[in-house]
Coordinates of C-alpha atoms in Angstrom, one line a residue:
M291 CA -257.2 151.1 -23.2
T292 CA -260.4 152.8 -22.0
M293 CA -261.5 156.2 -21.0
R294 CA -260.9 155.3 -17.3
S295 CA -257.4 154.0 -18.0
F296 CA -255.7 156.7 -15.8
G297 CA -254.0 155.7 -12.6
I298 CA -251.4 156.9 -10.1
Y299 CA -248.5 155.8 -12.4
D300 CA -249.9 158.2 -15.0
I301 CA -249.4 161.1 -12.5
I302 CA -245.8 160.1 -12.0
E303 CA -245.2 160.1 -15.8
R304 CA -247.0 163.4 -16.2
N305 CA -244.9 165.1 -13.6
A306 CA -241.7 163.8 -15.1
A307 CA -242.8 165.1 -18.5
L308 CA -243.8 168.6 -17.3
A309 CA -241.4 169.2 -14.4
G310 CA -238.7 166.6 -14.8
R311 CA -235.9 168.6 -13.0
Q312 CA -238.1 169.8 -10.2
T313 CA -237.5 168.1 -6.8
A314 CA -240.1 165.4 -6.0
L315 CA -238.7 163.9 -2.9
V316 CA -236.3 164.8 -0.1
C317 CA -235.2 162.2 2.4
G318 CA -232.1 162.8 4.5
D319 CA -229.4 163.8 2.0
A320 CA -231.2 162.3 -1.0
R321 CA -232.9 164.8 -3.3
I322 CA -234.9 163.1 -6.1
S323 CA -236.3 164.9 -9.1
F324 CA -239.5 163.8 -10.8
E325 CA -237.4 162.5 -13.7
E326 CA -235.3 160.3 -11.4
F327 CA -238.4 159.3 -9.5
L328 CA -240.0 158.0 -12.8
N329 CA -236.8 156.2 -13.8
K330 CA -236.4 154.4 -10.4
T331 CA -240.1 153.6 -10.5
R332 CA -239.8 152.0 -13.9
R333 CA -236.7 150.0 -12.9
L334 CA -238.3 148.7 -9.8
A335 CA -241.5 147.8 -11.8
S336 CA -239.2 145.9 -14.2
A337 CA -237.4 144.1 -11.5
L338 CA -240.6 143.1 -9.7
S339 CA -242.1 142.0 -13.0
Q340 CA -239.1 139.7 -13.6
R341 CA -239.8 138.2 -10.2
G342 CA -243.3 137.3 -11.0
I343 CA -245.3 140.2 -9.6
A344 CA -248.2 141.1 -11.8
K345 CA -251.5 142.9 -11.9
G346 CA -253.6 142.1 -8.9
D347 CA -250.7 140.8 -6.8
R348 CA -250.0 142.4 -3.4
I349 CA -247.0 144.0 -1.9
A350 CA -246.7 144.6 1.8
I351 CA -244.6 147.3 3.5
L352 CA -243.4 147.1 7.1
A353 CA -241.3 150.2 7.7
H354 CA -240.9 153.7 9.0
N355 CA -241.3 156.5 6.5
C356 CA -238.7 156.7 3.7
H357 CA -238.5 157.6 0.1
D358 CA -238.6 153.8 -0.8
F359 CA -242.4 154.0 0.0
F360 CA -242.9 156.2 -3.0
Y361 CA -240.9 153.9 -5.3
L362 CA -243.0 150.9 -4.1
F363 CA -246.3 152.7 -4.5
G364 CA -245.2 153.9 -8.0
A365 CA -243.9 150.5 -9.2
A366 CA -247.0 148.8 -7.9
A367 CA -249.2 151.3 -9.6
A368 CA -247.3 150.7 -12.9
L369 CA -247.8 147.0 -12.6
G370 CA -251.4 147.1 -11.3
A371 CA -250.2 145.5 -8.0
V372 CA -251.7 146.5 -4.7
V373 CA -249.8 147.9 -1.7
A374 CA -250.6 147.0 1.9
A375 CA -248.8 149.4 4.1
I376 CA -248.7 147.9 7.6
N377 CA -248.8 149.8 10.9
W378 CA -245.4 148.9 12.4
R379 CA -246.8 149.6 15.9
L380 CA -248.9 146.5 15.7
S381 CA -248.0 143.3 17.5
D382 CA -246.4 140.3 15.7
D383 CA -249.7 138.4 15.9
E384 CA -251.6 141.3 14.4
I385 CA -249.0 141.6 11.6
R386 CA -249.1 137.9 11.0
Y387 CA -252.9 138.1 10.6
I388 CA -252.7 141.0 8.1
L389 CA -250.1 139.1 6.0
S390 CA -252.3 136.0 6.1
D391 CA -255.3 138.1 5.0
S392 CA -253.6 140.0 2.2
S393 CA -251.3 137.2 1.0
P394 CA -248.5 139.4 -0.4
K395 CA -245.9 138.1 -2.9
L396 CA -243.4 140.7 -1.6
L397 CA -242.8 142.1 1.8
A398 CA -240.5 145.2 2.0
A399 CA -239.1 145.8 5.5
D400 CA -236.7 148.3 7.0
G401 CA -233.9 147.7 9.5
N402 CA -236.2 148.5 12.4
H403 CA -238.4 145.6 11.6
A404 CA -236.3 143.1 9.7
H405 CA -236.0 140.9 12.8
R406 CA -239.8 140.4 12.8
V407 CA -239.9 139.1 9.2
K408 CA -237.9 135.9 9.6
E409 CA -240.9 133.9 10.9
L410 CA -243.4 135.4 8.4
A411 CA -244.2 133.2 5.4
V412 CA -243.8 135.6 2.4
P413 CA -242.3 134.4 -0.9
L414 CA -240.0 137.4 -1.4
V415 CA -238.5 139.9 1.1
A416 CA -236.7 143.1 0.2
G417 CA -234.9 145.6 2.4
I418 CA -235.7 149.3 2.3
G419 CA -234.3 152.2 4.1
N420 CA -231.6 151.1 6.6
C421 CA -232.2 147.3 6.2
K422 CA -229.1 145.2 5.7
E423 CA -230.6 141.8 6.2
Y424 CA -232.3 141.4 2.8
P425 CA -231.6 142.5 -0.8
S426 CA -232.3 146.2 -1.1
L427 CA -234.8 147.9 -3.4
E428 CA -231.8 149.8 -4.8
S429 CA -230.1 146.6 -5.8
L430 CA -233.3 145.4 -7.4
M431 CA -233.5 148.7 -9.4
A432 CA -229.9 148.4 -10.4
S433 CA -230.4 144.9 -11.7
A434 CA -233.1 145.9 -14.2
D435 CA -233.6 148.3 -17.0
A436 CA -236.6 150.7 -17.3
A437 CA -238.4 148.5 -19.8
F438 CA -241.4 146.5 -18.6
S439 CA -244.8 145.4 -20.0
K440 CA -247.3 147.9 -18.6
P441 CA -250.8 146.4 -18.2
D442 CA -254.0 148.4 -18.6
V443 CA -254.5 150.0 -15.1
G444 CA -257.3 152.4 -14.5
A445 CA -259.6 154.1 -12.0
D446 CA -261.5 150.9 -10.9
D447 CA -258.3 148.9 -10.2
P448 CA -257.2 148.5 -6.5
F449 CA -254.2 150.6 -5.5
C450 CA -253.7 150.1 -1.8
I451 CA -255.1 148.4 1.3
I452 CA -255.3 150.3 4.6
Y453 CA -255.9 148.0 7.6
T454 CA -258.4 149.6 10.0
A455 CA -258.9 148.9 13.7
A456 CA -260.4 145.6 14.6
V457 CA -264.1 145.6 15.3
A458 CA -264.4 142.0 16.3
G459 CA -260.8 141.2 17.1
K460 CA -259.3 141.2 13.6
P461 CA -258.2 144.2 11.5
R462 CA -260.1 144.8 8.3
G463 CA -258.4 145.7 5.0
A464 CA -260.0 148.7 3.3
V465 CA -259.3 148.4 -0.4
L466 CA -258.8 151.8 -2.1
T467 CA -258.7 152.1 -5.9
H468 CA -256.7 154.4 -8.2
G469 CA -259.8 156.3 -8.7
N470 CA -260.4 156.7 -5.0
M471 CA -256.9 158.1 -4.5
I472 CA -257.0 160.4 -7.5
A473 CA -260.4 161.8 -6.4
A474 CA -258.9 162.3 -2.9
N475 CA -255.9 164.1 -4.4
I476 CA -258.1 166.4 -6.5
Q477 CA -260.5 167.2 -3.6
T478 CA -257.7 168.0 -1.2
A479 CA -255.6 170.0 -3.7
A480 CA -258.6 172.0 -4.9
T481 CA -260.0 172.8 -1.4
M482 CA -256.6 173.7 0.1
G483 CA -255.3 175.5 -3.0
L484 CA -252.3 173.2 -3.4
S485 CA -249.9 173.8 -6.3
D486 CA -246.4 172.8 -7.5
K487 CA -245.0 175.4 -5.2
D488 CA -246.2 173.5 -2.1
V489 CA -243.9 171.4 0.1
C490 CA -245.4 168.6 2.2
L491 CA -243.6 167.3 5.3
N492 CA -244.4 163.6 5.7
N493 CA -244.5 163.7 9.5
L494 CA -247.5 161.4 9.7
P495 CA -246.9 157.7 9.0
L496 CA -247.4 156.7 5.3
F497 CA -249.4 153.7 6.4
H498 CA -251.9 156.2 7.8
I499 CA -254.6 157.4 5.3
T500 CA -254.2 161.1 6.3
G501 CA -250.4 161.0 5.8
L502 CA -250.9 159.2 2.5
N503 CA -253.6 161.6 1.3
L504 CA -251.5 164.7 2.0
A505 CA -248.4 163.2 0.3
F506 CA -250.1 162.1 -2.8
A507 CA -252.2 165.3 -3.2
V508 CA -249.0 167.4 -3.1
M509 CA -247.3 164.9 -5.5
H510 CA -250.3 165.1 -7.9
V511 CA -250.0 168.8 -8.4
G512 CA -246.2 168.6 -8.8
G513 CA -245.2 169.7 -5.3
K514 CA -242.4 168.4 -3.2
N515 CA -242.6 165.7 -0.4
V516 CA -240.1 165.9 2.5
V517 CA -239.9 162.5 4.1
I518 CA -238.9 161.9 7.8
E519 CA -238.7 158.5 9.4
K520 CA -241.1 159.4 12.2
F521 CA -242.3 162.5 14.1
D522 CA -239.8 164.6 16.0
E523 CA -240.7 168.1 16.8
K524 CA -237.2 169.6 16.4
Q525 CA -236.6 167.9 13.1
C526 CA -240.0 169.0 11.9
L527 CA -239.4 172.6 12.6
E528 CA -235.8 172.5 11.3
L529 CA -237.0 171.0 8.0
T530 CA -239.9 173.5 7.8
Q531 CA -237.4 176.3 8.0
S532 CA -234.8 174.8 5.6
E533 CA -237.2 173.2 3.0
K534 CA -239.9 175.9 3.2
V535 CA -242.5 173.4 4.2
S536 CA -246.1 174.7 3.6
V537 CA -248.2 171.7 4.5
M538 CA -248.1 169.0 7.2
G539 CA -250.5 166.8 9.2
S540 CA -251.1 166.6 13.0
F541 CA -252.8 164.4 15.5
P542 CA -252.4 164.8 19.3
P543 CA -249.8 165.3 20.8
I544 CA -248.0 166.7 17.7
L545 CA -249.4 170.2 17.7
S546 CA -248.6 170.9 21.4
R547 CA -245.1 169.6 21.0
L548 CA -244.5 171.7 17.9
T549 CA -245.7 174.8 19.8
A550 CA -243.5 174.1 22.8
E551 CA -240.4 173.6 20.5
A552 CA -241.3 176.8 18.5
N553 CA -241.5 178.7 21.8
A554 CA -238.2 177.3 23.1
K555 CA -236.1 178.2 20.0
S556 CA -236.4 180.6 17.2
Y557 CA -237.4 179.2 13.8
D558 CA -238.5 180.8 10.6
L559 CA -241.9 179.1 10.0
S560 CA -243.3 181.8 7.6
S561 CA -243.6 179.2 4.8
L562 CA -246.1 177.0 6.8
R563 CA -249.7 177.8 5.8
I564 CA -251.7 174.6 6.5
V565 CA -251.7 171.9 9.2
L566 CA -254.4 169.3 8.7
G567 CA -255.6 167.0 11.4
I568 CA -257.5 166.8 14.7
D569 CA -257.0 168.8 17.9
G570 CA -258.7 171.1 20.3
P571 CA -258.7 174.9 20.6
D572 CA -256.3 174.9 23.6
N573 CA -253.6 173.6 21.2
I574 CA -254.8 175.1 17.9
I575 CA -255.0 178.7 18.9
P576 CA -251.5 179.0 20.4
F577 CA -250.0 177.2 17.4
E578 CA -251.8 179.5 14.9
E579 CA -250.7 182.6 16.9
K580 CA -247.1 181.3 16.9
T581 CA -246.8 180.4 13.2
N582 CA -249.6 182.3 11.4
A583 CA -250.5 178.9 9.8
K584 CA -254.1 177.8 9.5
F585 CA -255.1 174.6 11.3
W586 CA -257.6 172.6 9.2
I587 CA -259.9 170.3 11.1
L588 CA -261.2 167.1 9.5
Y589 CA -263.5 164.1 9.6
G590 CA -262.7 161.1 7.6
Q591 CA -261.9 157.4 7.5
S592 CA -259.6 155.0 5.7
E593 CA -262.8 153.8 4.0
T594 CA -263.3 157.3 2.5
S595 CA -259.7 157.8 1.2
G596 CA -259.2 160.2 4.1
L597 CA -261.3 163.3 4.0
V598 CA -265.1 163.6 4.1
T599 CA -265.2 167.0 5.7
F600 CA -262.4 169.5 6.2
S601 CA -261.9 173.3 6.5
P602 CA -260.0 175.8 8.7
A603 CA -260.9 175.2 12.3
S604 CA -261.6 178.9 12.8
E605 CA -264.5 178.9 10.3
K606 CA -266.8 177.0 12.6
S607 CA -265.2 176.3 16.0
G608 CA -266.2 172.8 17.2
S609 CA -267.2 171.5 13.9
A610 CA -265.4 168.7 12.0
G611 CA -265.2 170.8 8.8
K612 CA -267.2 171.3 5.6
I613 CA -268.3 168.6 3.2
G614 CA -265.6 168.0 0.5
L615 CA -266.1 169.0 -3.1
L616 CA -266.4 165.4 -4.4
T617 CA -268.3 164.0 -1.4
K618 CA -272.0 163.5 -0.6
V619 CA -273.0 163.2 3.1
K620 CA -276.3 162.7 4.8
I621 CA -277.4 161.8 8.3
V622 CA -279.8 158.9 8.8
N623 CA -281.7 157.3 11.7
D624 CA -281.6 153.7 12.8
K625 CA -284.0 152.8 9.9
D626 CA -281.7 154.4 7.4
I627 CA -284.1 157.3 6.8
E628 CA -282.5 160.7 6.3
V629 CA -283.1 163.1 9.2
P630 CA -283.6 166.9 9.0
L631 CA -280.6 169.2 9.3
G632 CA -279.6 169.8 12.9
E633 CA -280.7 166.3 14.0
S634 CA -278.3 163.6 15.1
G635 CA -277.9 160.3 13.3
E636 CA -275.4 158.0 11.5
I637 CA -273.1 159.7 9.0
V638 CA -273.4 158.0 5.6
V639 CA -271.2 158.9 2.6
Q640 CA -271.3 158.6 -1.2
G641 CA -268.8 159.7 -3.9
P642 CA -265.7 158.7 -5.8
L643 CA -263.6 158.7 -2.6
V644 CA -265.6 155.8 -1.0
F645 CA -263.6 152.6 -0.9
Q646 CA -264.2 149.4 -3.0
G647 CA -264.8 147.3 0.1
Y648 CA -263.1 145.3 2.9
L649 CA -260.8 142.6 1.6
N650 CA -262.3 139.1 2.1
Q651 CA -265.4 140.5 3.9
N652 CA -268.4 140.1 1.6
E653 CA -271.1 140.0 4.3
T654 CA -269.6 143.1 6.0
N655 CA -269.5 144.9 2.7
A656 CA -273.1 144.2 2.0
Y657 CA -274.1 145.6 5.3
T658 CA -271.7 148.6 5.1
F659 CA -272.9 149.6 1.6
R660 CA -276.7 149.1 2.2
N661 CA -278.9 151.4 0.2
G662 CA -276.0 152.5 -1.9
W663 CA -274.3 154.5 0.9
H664 CA -271.2 153.8 3.0
H665 CA -272.4 153.6 6.6
T666 CA -269.5 155.0 8.7
G667 CA -270.7 153.8 12.1
D668 CA -270.2 157.4 13.3
W669 CA -272.9 159.7 14.7
G670 CA -273.0 163.3 13.6
V671 CA -275.1 166.4 12.8
L672 CA -275.1 168.5 9.6
D673 CA -275.9 172.2 9.6
K674 CA -277.4 174.3 6.8
D675 CA -274.0 175.4 5.6
G676 CA -272.6 171.9 5.1
Y677 CA -270.5 171.7 8.2
L678 CA -270.4 168.4 10.1
W679 CA -270.5 168.1 13.9
F680 CA -269.0 164.8 15.0
K681 CA -270.9 163.2 18.0
G682 CA -269.1 159.9 18.5
R683 CA -269.4 156.3 17.4
K684 CA -272.5 154.1 17.3
P685 CA -272.5 152.0 20.5
E686 CA -271.7 148.7 18.6
K687 CA -268.8 150.4 16.9
E688 CA -267.4 152.3 19.8
L689 CA -264.0 153.7 18.9
I690 CA -261.2 155.3 21.0
K691 CA -258.6 157.5 19.2
P692 CA -255.4 157.9 21.2
G693 CA -253.1 160.2 19.3
G694 CA -255.1 159.7 16.0
E695 CA -254.9 155.9 16.1
N696 CA -258.1 153.8 16.0
V697 CA -258.7 151.4 18.8
Y698 CA -261.9 149.4 19.3
P699 CA -262.7 148.6 23.0
A700 CA -263.6 145.0 22.2
E701 CA -260.1 144.1 21.0
V702 CA -258.6 145.4 24.2
E703 CA -261.2 143.7 26.3
E704 CA -260.6 140.4 24.6
V705 CA -256.9 140.6 25.7
I706 CA -257.6 141.7 29.2
L707 CA -260.1 138.8 29.7
Q708 CA -257.2 136.4 29.0
H709 CA -255.7 137.4 32.3
S710 CA -256.4 134.7 34.9
D711 CA -257.3 137.2 37.6
I712 CA -259.9 139.2 35.6
A713 CA -263.6 138.3 35.8
D714 CA -265.1 141.2 33.8
V715 CA -263.9 144.4 32.0
S716 CA -265.2 147.4 30.1
V717 CA -262.8 149.6 28.1
I718 CA -263.7 153.2 27.5
G719 CA -262.2 156.4 26.1
V720 CA -261.4 159.2 28.5
P721 CA -260.0 162.8 28.0
D722 CA -256.2 162.8 28.0
P723 CA -254.1 166.0 28.1
Q724 CA -251.3 164.5 25.9
F725 CA -253.1 162.3 23.4
G726 CA -256.5 163.9 23.2
E727 CA -258.2 160.6 24.3
G728 CA -256.8 157.8 26.5
I729 CA -257.8 154.2 27.0
K730 CA -259.2 153.3 30.4
A731 CA -259.9 149.7 31.5
V732 CA -262.5 149.3 34.3
C733 CA -261.9 145.8 35.7
V734 CA -263.6 143.4 38.0
L735 CA -261.3 140.9 39.7
K736 CA -262.1 137.3 40.5
P737 CA -262.8 136.6 44.2
G738 CA -259.7 136.7 46.3
K739 CA -257.4 138.0 43.5
T740 CA -255.3 141.1 43.5
L741 CA -253.7 142.9 40.6
T742 CA -251.8 146.2 40.2
E743 CA -252.5 148.7 37.4
K744 CA -248.9 148.4 36.2
A745 CA -249.1 144.6 36.0
L746 CA -252.3 144.7 33.9
I747 CA -251.0 147.4 31.5
E748 CA -247.8 145.4 31.0
F749 CA -249.9 142.2 30.4
V750 CA -251.8 143.9 27.6
A751 CA -248.7 145.6 26.1
D752 CA -247.1 142.2 25.6
R753 CA -250.0 140.9 23.5
I754 CA -251.2 143.7 21.2
A755 CA -249.8 147.0 19.8
R756 CA -248.5 149.1 22.6
Y757 CA -250.6 152.1 21.6
K758 CA -253.7 149.9 22.4
K759 CA -252.7 149.3 26.0
P760 CA -254.7 151.0 28.8
R761 CA -253.3 154.3 29.9
Y762 CA -255.6 154.2 33.0
V763 CA -257.0 151.4 35.0
A764 CA -259.8 151.3 37.6
F765 CA -261.0 148.3 39.7
A766 CA -264.7 147.9 40.5
D767 CA -266.8 145.4 42.4
S768 CA -269.1 145.0 39.4
L769 CA -270.0 146.6 36.1
P770 CA -273.5 148.0 35.3
K771 CA -275.5 145.8 33.0
T772 CA -278.4 146.3 30.5
S773 CA -281.6 144.3 30.6
T774 CA -280.1 141.8 28.3
G775 CA -277.1 141.2 30.6
S776 CA -274.4 143.0 28.5
T777 CA -272.2 145.7 29.9
D778 CA -273.9 149.1 29.9
R779 CA -270.9 151.1 28.4
E780 CA -272.7 154.4 28.7
K781 CA -273.2 154.0 32.5
V782 CA -269.5 152.9 32.8
K783 CA -268.6 156.1 31.1
Q784 CA -270.7 158.1 33.5
L785 CA -269.1 156.4 36.5
Y786 CA -265.5 156.2 35.4
G787 CA -265.1 158.5 32.3
K788 CA -263.3 161.3 34.0

């Protein structure tokens, strides 16, 4: 036992000791107290330990949101195991790669995705939520008592792996430690003024770092998490009214859909005080006027445990928020030299929220962490008050964010070039009224070939996650090139980016 022997499981024990009868989780008809949460976590940890899962082993989750997520995270934390929560919107090939990269001993899947599991080589499979094909977590808990041998787990031990968008065709697993998550909890709770009176609606996926950050920050301070399977505007507002939700997350088009539903039907939304995410003033202002809640704008990455900068959007309109309490940020030029305030450059970050590194990516880690700073690959500007102004991605790390997801153009281009009729392609992000940003493919056909927009979109959708398929397609005789012969993406944007 050391001074740094404090992890996520210790928070669960603390809450059970101090507020055992208070509700920790609500999911459908289930209402789980902190005392029951701890008991189920212990039983699951015992059952998993009996099946050979130990410190350092990995557990994968392929499921929509449900309260079993929290039991798995809790049991893994108790054992020192590491959870890889997988984006269920990914294609089977992408999921297969993630499982190969992370090598989990256990895969927990719900009924929506059980059919995808049969061909995946995982030693142990458990069913969660509505899954009937595999032994359930509940049956595992029932088969064990609450006694297990708890290893020494502390701040520097890995807690979870969040797979980020593929830069060069393959997703990368960002390893976050117990210390990372606890620092994120503290920074979020302190800045937003969270307490045990707060209620968080888990309307963002729990495989997404923002959804995870909000849920665990509220849990850390003894608040309540209300879990829904996936976003539905009517259910969100009904639960906000009935459960007195005070905190939730939002990425386009969530805010506009919530506002439309709130305008169509009368809801008591007086409890809602914070919505955290990304959106524009055209959606933020009507929502704030309708609900009296504050929309908090953010900048962050999976690699930074969520939040680097965040604050109410109204404080400095157009900014990405203010530097977090436990975060250091500076802006550097292409020689990694810090630039003066007000000048543009790459955003680099230090602090206890910065991840441990990418799984199985030693060379990438060395480059990412050069000079002792995490290099985000994003361009930005800092002002004298500590607010960040996001300016986009570095050209070699171009990123498109449809509805809050991360998509690298190169991974979409790689799929499009597999089509026998395509000679060349450039994928760019364009403004989209529904999702904030949309994916547009500018294609050059081979001589004599014809292809429809619909056929190309369907071709891509069959091969990678559907949210990565182009929403827009344009055909061109040729693409502008740089002096080295590569596609000039900036000129493509100028020509086709509207």
